[in-house]
mmCIF file of C-alpha atoms in Angstrom:
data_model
loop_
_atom_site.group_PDB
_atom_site.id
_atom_site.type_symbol
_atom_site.label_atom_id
_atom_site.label_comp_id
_atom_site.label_asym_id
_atom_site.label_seq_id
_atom_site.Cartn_x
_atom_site.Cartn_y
_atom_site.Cartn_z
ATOM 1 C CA UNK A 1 0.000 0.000 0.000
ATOM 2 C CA UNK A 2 1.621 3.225 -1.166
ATOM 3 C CA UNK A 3 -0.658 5.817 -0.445
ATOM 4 C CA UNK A 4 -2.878 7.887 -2.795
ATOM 5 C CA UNK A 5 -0.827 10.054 -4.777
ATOM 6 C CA UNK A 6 -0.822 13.564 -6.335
ATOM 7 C CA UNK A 7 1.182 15.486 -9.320
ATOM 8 C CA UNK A 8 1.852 17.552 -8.940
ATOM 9 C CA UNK A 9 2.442 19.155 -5.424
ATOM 10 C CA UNK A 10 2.131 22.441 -6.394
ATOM 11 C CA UNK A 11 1.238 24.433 -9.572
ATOM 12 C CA UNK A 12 1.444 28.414 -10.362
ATOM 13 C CA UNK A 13 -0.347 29.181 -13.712
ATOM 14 C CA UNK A 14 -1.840 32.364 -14.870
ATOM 15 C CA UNK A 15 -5.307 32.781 -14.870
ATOM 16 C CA UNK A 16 -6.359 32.010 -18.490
ATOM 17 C CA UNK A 17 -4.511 28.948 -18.391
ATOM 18 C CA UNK A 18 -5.402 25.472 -18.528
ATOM 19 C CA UNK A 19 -4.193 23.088 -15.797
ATOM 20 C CA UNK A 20 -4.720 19.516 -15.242
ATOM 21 C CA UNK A 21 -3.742 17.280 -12.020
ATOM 22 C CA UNK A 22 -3.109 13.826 -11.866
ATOM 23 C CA UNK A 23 -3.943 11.080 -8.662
ATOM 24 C CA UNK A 24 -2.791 7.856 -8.365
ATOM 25 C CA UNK A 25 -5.486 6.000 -6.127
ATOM 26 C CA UNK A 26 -4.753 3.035 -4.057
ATOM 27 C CA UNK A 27 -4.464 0.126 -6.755
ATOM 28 C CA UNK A 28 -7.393 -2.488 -5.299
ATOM 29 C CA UNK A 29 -9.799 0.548 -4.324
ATOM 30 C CA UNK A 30 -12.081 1.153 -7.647
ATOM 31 C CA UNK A 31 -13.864 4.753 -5.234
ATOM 32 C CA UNK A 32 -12.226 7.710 -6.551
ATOM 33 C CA UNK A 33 -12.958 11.216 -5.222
ATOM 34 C CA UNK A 34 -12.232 14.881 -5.584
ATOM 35 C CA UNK A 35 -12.459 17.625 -3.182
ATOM 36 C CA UNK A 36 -11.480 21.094 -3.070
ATOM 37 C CA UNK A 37 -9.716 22.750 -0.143
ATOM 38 C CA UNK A 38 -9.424 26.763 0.789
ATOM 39 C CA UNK A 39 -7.766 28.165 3.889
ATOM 40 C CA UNK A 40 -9.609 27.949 6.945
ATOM 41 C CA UNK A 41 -12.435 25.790 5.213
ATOM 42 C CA UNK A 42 -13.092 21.551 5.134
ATOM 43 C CA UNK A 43 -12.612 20.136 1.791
ATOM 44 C CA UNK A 44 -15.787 21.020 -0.637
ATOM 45 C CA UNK A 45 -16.963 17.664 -2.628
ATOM 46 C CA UNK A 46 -16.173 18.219 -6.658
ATOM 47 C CA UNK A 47 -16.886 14.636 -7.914
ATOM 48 C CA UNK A 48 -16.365 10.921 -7.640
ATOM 49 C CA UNK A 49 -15.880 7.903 -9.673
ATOM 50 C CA UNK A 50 -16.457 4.013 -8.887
ATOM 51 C CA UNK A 51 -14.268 2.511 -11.362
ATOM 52 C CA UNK A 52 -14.311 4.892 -14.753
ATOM 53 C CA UNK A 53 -18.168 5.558 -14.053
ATOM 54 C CA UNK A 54 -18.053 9.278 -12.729
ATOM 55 C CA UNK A 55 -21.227 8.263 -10.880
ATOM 56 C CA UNK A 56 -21.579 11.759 -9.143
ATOM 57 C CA UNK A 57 -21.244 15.607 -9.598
ATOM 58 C CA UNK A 58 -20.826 18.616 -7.793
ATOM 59 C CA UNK A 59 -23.215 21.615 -8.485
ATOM 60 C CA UNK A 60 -19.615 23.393 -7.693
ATOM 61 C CA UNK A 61 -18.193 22.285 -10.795
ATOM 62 C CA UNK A 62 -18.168 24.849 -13.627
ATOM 63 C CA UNK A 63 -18.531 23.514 -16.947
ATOM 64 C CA UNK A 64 -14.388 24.390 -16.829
ATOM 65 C CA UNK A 65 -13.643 21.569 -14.993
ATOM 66 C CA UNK A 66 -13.690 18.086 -15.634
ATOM 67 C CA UNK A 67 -12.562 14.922 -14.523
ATOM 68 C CA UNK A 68 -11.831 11.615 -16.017
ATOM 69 C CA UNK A 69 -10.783 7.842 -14.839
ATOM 70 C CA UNK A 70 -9.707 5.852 -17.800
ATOM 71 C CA UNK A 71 -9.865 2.404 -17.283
ATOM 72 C CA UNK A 72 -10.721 2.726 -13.727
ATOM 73 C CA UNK A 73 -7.515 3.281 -12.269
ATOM 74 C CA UNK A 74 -5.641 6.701 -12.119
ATOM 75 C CA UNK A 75 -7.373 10.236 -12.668
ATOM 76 C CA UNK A 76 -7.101 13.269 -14.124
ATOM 77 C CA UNK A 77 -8.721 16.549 -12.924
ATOM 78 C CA UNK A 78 -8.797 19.379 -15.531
ATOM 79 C CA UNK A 79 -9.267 23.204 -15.129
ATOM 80 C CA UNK A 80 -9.775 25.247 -18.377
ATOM 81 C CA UNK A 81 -9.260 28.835 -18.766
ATOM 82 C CA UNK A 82 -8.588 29.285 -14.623
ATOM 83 C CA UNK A 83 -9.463 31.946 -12.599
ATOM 84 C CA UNK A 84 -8.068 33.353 -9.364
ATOM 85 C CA UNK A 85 -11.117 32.087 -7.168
ATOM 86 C CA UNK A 86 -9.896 28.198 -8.723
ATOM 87 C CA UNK A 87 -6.996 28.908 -6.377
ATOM 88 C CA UNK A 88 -7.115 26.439 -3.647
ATOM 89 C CA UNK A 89 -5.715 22.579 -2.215
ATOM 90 C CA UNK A 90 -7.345 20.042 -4.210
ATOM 91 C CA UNK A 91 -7.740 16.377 -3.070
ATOM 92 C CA UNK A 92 -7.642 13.316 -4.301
ATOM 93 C CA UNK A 93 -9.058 10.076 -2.294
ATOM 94 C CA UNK A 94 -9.608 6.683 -2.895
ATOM 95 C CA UNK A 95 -11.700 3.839 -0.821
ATOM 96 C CA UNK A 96 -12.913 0.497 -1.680
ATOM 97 C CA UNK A 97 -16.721 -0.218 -1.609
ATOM 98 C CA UNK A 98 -17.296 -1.728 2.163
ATOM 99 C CA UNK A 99 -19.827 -3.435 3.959
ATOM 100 C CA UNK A 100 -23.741 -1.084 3.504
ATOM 101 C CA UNK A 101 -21.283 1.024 1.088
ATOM 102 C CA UNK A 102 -19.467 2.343 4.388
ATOM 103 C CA UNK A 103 -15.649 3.034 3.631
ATOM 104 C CA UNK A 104 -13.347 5.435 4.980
ATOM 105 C CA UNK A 105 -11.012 7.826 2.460
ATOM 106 C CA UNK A 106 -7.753 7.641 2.254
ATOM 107 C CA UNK A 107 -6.585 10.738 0.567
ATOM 108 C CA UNK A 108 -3.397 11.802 -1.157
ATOM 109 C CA UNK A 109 -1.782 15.471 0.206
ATOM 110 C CA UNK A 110 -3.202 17.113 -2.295
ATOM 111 C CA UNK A 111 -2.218 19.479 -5.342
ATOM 112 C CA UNK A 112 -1.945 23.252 -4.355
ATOM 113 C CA UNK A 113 -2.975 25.565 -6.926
ATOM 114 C CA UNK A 114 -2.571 29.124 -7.186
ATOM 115 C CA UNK A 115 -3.400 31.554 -10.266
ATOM 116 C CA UNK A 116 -1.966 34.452 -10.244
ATOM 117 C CA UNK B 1 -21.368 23.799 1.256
ATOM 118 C CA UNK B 2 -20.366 23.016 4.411
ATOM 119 C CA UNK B 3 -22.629 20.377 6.425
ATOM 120 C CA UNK B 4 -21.090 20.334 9.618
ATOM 121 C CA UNK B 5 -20.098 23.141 11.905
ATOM 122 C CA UNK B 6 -17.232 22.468 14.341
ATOM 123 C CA UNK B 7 -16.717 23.963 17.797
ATOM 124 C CA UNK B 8 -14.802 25.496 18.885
ATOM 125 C CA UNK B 9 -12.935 27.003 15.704
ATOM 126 C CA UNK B 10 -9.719 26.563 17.858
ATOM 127 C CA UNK B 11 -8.546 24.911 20.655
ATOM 128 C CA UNK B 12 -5.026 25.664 22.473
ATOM 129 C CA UNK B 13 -4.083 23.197 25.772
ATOM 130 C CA UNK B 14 -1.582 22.017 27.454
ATOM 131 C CA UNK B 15 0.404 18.532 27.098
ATOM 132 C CA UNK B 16 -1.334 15.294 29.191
ATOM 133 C CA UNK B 17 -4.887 17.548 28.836
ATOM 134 C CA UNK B 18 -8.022 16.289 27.253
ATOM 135 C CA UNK B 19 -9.247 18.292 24.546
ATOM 136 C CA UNK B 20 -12.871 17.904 23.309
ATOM 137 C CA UNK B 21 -14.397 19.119 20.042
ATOM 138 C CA UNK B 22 -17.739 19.162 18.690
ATOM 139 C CA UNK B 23 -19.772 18.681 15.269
ATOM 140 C CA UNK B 24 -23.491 19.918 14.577
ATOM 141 C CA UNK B 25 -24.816 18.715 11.526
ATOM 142 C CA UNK B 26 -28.028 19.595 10.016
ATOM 143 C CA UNK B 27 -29.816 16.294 7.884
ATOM 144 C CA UNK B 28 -30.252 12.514 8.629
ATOM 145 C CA UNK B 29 -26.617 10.594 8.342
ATOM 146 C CA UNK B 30 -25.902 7.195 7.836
ATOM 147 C CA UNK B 31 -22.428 7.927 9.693
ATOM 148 C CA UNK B 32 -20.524 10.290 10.778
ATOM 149 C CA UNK B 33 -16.370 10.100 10.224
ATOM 150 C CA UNK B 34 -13.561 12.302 12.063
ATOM 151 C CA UNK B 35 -10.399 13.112 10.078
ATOM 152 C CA UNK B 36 -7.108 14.597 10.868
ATOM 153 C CA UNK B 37 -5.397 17.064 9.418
ATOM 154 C CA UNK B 38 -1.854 18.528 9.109
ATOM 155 C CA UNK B 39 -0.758 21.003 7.958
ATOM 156 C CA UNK B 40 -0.399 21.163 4.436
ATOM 157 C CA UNK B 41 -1.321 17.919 4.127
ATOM 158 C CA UNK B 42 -3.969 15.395 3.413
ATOM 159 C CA UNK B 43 -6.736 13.822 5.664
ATOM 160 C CA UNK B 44 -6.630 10.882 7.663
ATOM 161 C CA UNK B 45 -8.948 8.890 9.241
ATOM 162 C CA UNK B 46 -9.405 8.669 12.511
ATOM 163 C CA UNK B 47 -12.577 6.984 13.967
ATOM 164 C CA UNK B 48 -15.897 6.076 11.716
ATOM 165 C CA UNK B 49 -19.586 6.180 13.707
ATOM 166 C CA UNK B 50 -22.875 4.687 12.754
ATOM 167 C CA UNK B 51 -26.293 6.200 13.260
ATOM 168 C CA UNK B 52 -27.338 3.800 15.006
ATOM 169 C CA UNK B 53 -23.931 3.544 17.178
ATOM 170 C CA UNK B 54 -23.907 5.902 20.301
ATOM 171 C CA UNK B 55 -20.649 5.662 21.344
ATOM 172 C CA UNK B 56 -16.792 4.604 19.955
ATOM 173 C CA UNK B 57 -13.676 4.069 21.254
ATOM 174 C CA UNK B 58 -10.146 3.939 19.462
ATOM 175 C CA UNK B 59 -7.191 4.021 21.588
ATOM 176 C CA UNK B 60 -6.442 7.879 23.113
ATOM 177 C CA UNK B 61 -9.963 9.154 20.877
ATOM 178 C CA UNK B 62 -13.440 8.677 21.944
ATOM 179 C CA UNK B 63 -16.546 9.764 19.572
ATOM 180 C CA UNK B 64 -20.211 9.874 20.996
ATOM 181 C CA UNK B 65 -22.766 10.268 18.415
ATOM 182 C CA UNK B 66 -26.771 12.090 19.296
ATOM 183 C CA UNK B 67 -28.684 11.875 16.475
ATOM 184 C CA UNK B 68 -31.561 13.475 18.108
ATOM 185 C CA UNK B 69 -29.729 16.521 18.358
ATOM 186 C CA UNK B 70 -27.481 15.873 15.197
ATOM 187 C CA UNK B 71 -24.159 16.302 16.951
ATOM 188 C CA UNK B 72 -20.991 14.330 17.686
ATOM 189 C CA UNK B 73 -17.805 14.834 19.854
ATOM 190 C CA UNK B 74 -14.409 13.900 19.731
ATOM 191 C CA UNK B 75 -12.306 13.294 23.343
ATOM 192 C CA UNK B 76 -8.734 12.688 22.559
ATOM 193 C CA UNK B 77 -7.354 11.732 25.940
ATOM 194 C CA UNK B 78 -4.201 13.257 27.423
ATOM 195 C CA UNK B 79 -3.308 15.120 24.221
ATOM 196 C CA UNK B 80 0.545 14.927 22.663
ATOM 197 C CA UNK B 81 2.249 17.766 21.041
ATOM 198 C CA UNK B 82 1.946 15.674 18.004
ATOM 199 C CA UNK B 83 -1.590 15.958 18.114
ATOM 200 C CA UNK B 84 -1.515 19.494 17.102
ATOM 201 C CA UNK B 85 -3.560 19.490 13.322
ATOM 202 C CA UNK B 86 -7.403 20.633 12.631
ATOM 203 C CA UNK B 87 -9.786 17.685 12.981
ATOM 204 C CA UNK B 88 -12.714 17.696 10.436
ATOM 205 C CA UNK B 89 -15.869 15.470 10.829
ATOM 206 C CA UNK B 90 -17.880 14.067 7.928
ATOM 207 C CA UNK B 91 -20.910 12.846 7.432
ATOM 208 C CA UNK B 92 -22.101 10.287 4.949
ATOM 209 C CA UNK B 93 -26.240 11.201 4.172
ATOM 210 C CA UNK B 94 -29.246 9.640 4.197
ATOM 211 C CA UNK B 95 -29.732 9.153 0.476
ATOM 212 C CA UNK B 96 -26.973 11.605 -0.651
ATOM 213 C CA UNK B 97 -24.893 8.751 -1.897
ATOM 214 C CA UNK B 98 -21.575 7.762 -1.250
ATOM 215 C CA UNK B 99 -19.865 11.063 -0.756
ATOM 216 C CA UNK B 100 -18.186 12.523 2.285
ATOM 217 C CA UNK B 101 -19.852 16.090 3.334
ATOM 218 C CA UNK B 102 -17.183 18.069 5.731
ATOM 219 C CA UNK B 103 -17.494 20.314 8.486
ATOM 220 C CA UNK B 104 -15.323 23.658 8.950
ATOM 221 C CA UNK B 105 -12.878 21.839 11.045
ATOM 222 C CA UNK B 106 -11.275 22.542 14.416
ATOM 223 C CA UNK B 107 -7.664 23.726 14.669
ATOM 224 C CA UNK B 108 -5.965 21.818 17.762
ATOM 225 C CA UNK B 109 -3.028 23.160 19.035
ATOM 226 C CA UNK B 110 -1.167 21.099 22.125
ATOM 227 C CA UNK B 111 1.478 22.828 23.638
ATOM 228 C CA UNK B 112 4.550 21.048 25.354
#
């Protein structure tokens, strides 16, 4: 078990720019989620996949973002044509489908973005 | 948004105290998670509560659960320096799926 992981750990862009971040999941857990983090706040749900379905959406995410989970296994996370309120921690987590669908998240430390 | 609201905001004790943090939460819950967090980093499970589960114990933590008046606390017992982080609780709910909803978190601080 290596840990969820995120690349990259940091990214400056200018706003305009696209940006996309990559997470490695756990390799037997097929629940992949996506949360965004600002100061001072608990992560904010974006979206989650069980294996490539991307079974559910946050109202939160603009048409500019999207997310996708090829073959069930890593993801990507996309940001077009970023603006300085997408600055922010995002998250990546993964868990396996448990007992009544009960599973904690294990989550990777995150990609910290900041437009400028 | 935000489903849970922690309290207090922040917390500051001393070493070999017991520090005590709460989570209101507003709809029905199938459970109710507490997560750790340092700084700068990602979350980590702590302790995972059913509805129908009162109470919870996990070595130095303890987690009570009221769902009649939609709030849960976490003890951690005679706190370490290395228990300084904010703890977040999360709530799974009642027909909302599979994902985690957060609260605003509580920053710990345990001084030596």
């Amino acid at each position: 078990d290596t840990g969820v992981s995120q690349d990259p750990r940091h990214k400056i862009t200018k706003r305009g720019q696209n940006v996309t971040f990559r997470c490695d999941p756990i390799s037997e857990h097929n629940r992949l989620y996506w949360y965004r983090q600002t100061l001072g706040q608990g992560p904010e749900f974006l979206t989650y996949f069980q294996n490539e379905a991307q079974l559910e959406k946050s109202r939160l995410l603009s048409d500019r973002f999207s997310a996708e989970r090829p073959k069930g296994s890593f993801s990507t996370l996309e940001i077009q044509r970023t603006e300085q309120g997408d600055s922010a921690m995002y998250l990546c987590a993964s868990s396996i489908r448990g007992g009544q669908g009960v599973s904690p998240l294990h989550f990777g430390n995150g990609t910290r973005l900041t437009v400028t | 948004s935000q489903q849970g609201e922690e309290d207090p905001q922040a917390l500051s004790i001393q070493e070999g105290e017991n520090a005590t943090m709460n989570c209101s939460y507003k709809t029905s819950i199938n459970n109710l998670q507490w997560y750790r967090q340092n700084s700068g980093r990602g979350l980590v499970h702590l302790i995972l509560i059913r509805s129908n589960e009162r109470e919870k114990h996990s070595g130095r933590l303890r987690v009570t659960l009221d769902t009649s008046k939609k709030s849960s606390s976490l003890l951690i017992t005679a706190s370490r320096a290395a228990d300084t982080a904010s703890y977040f609780c999360a709530t799974t709910l009642t027909g909302g799926g599979n994902k985690l909803t957060f609260g605003t978190g509580t920053q710990l601080k345990v001084e030596l």
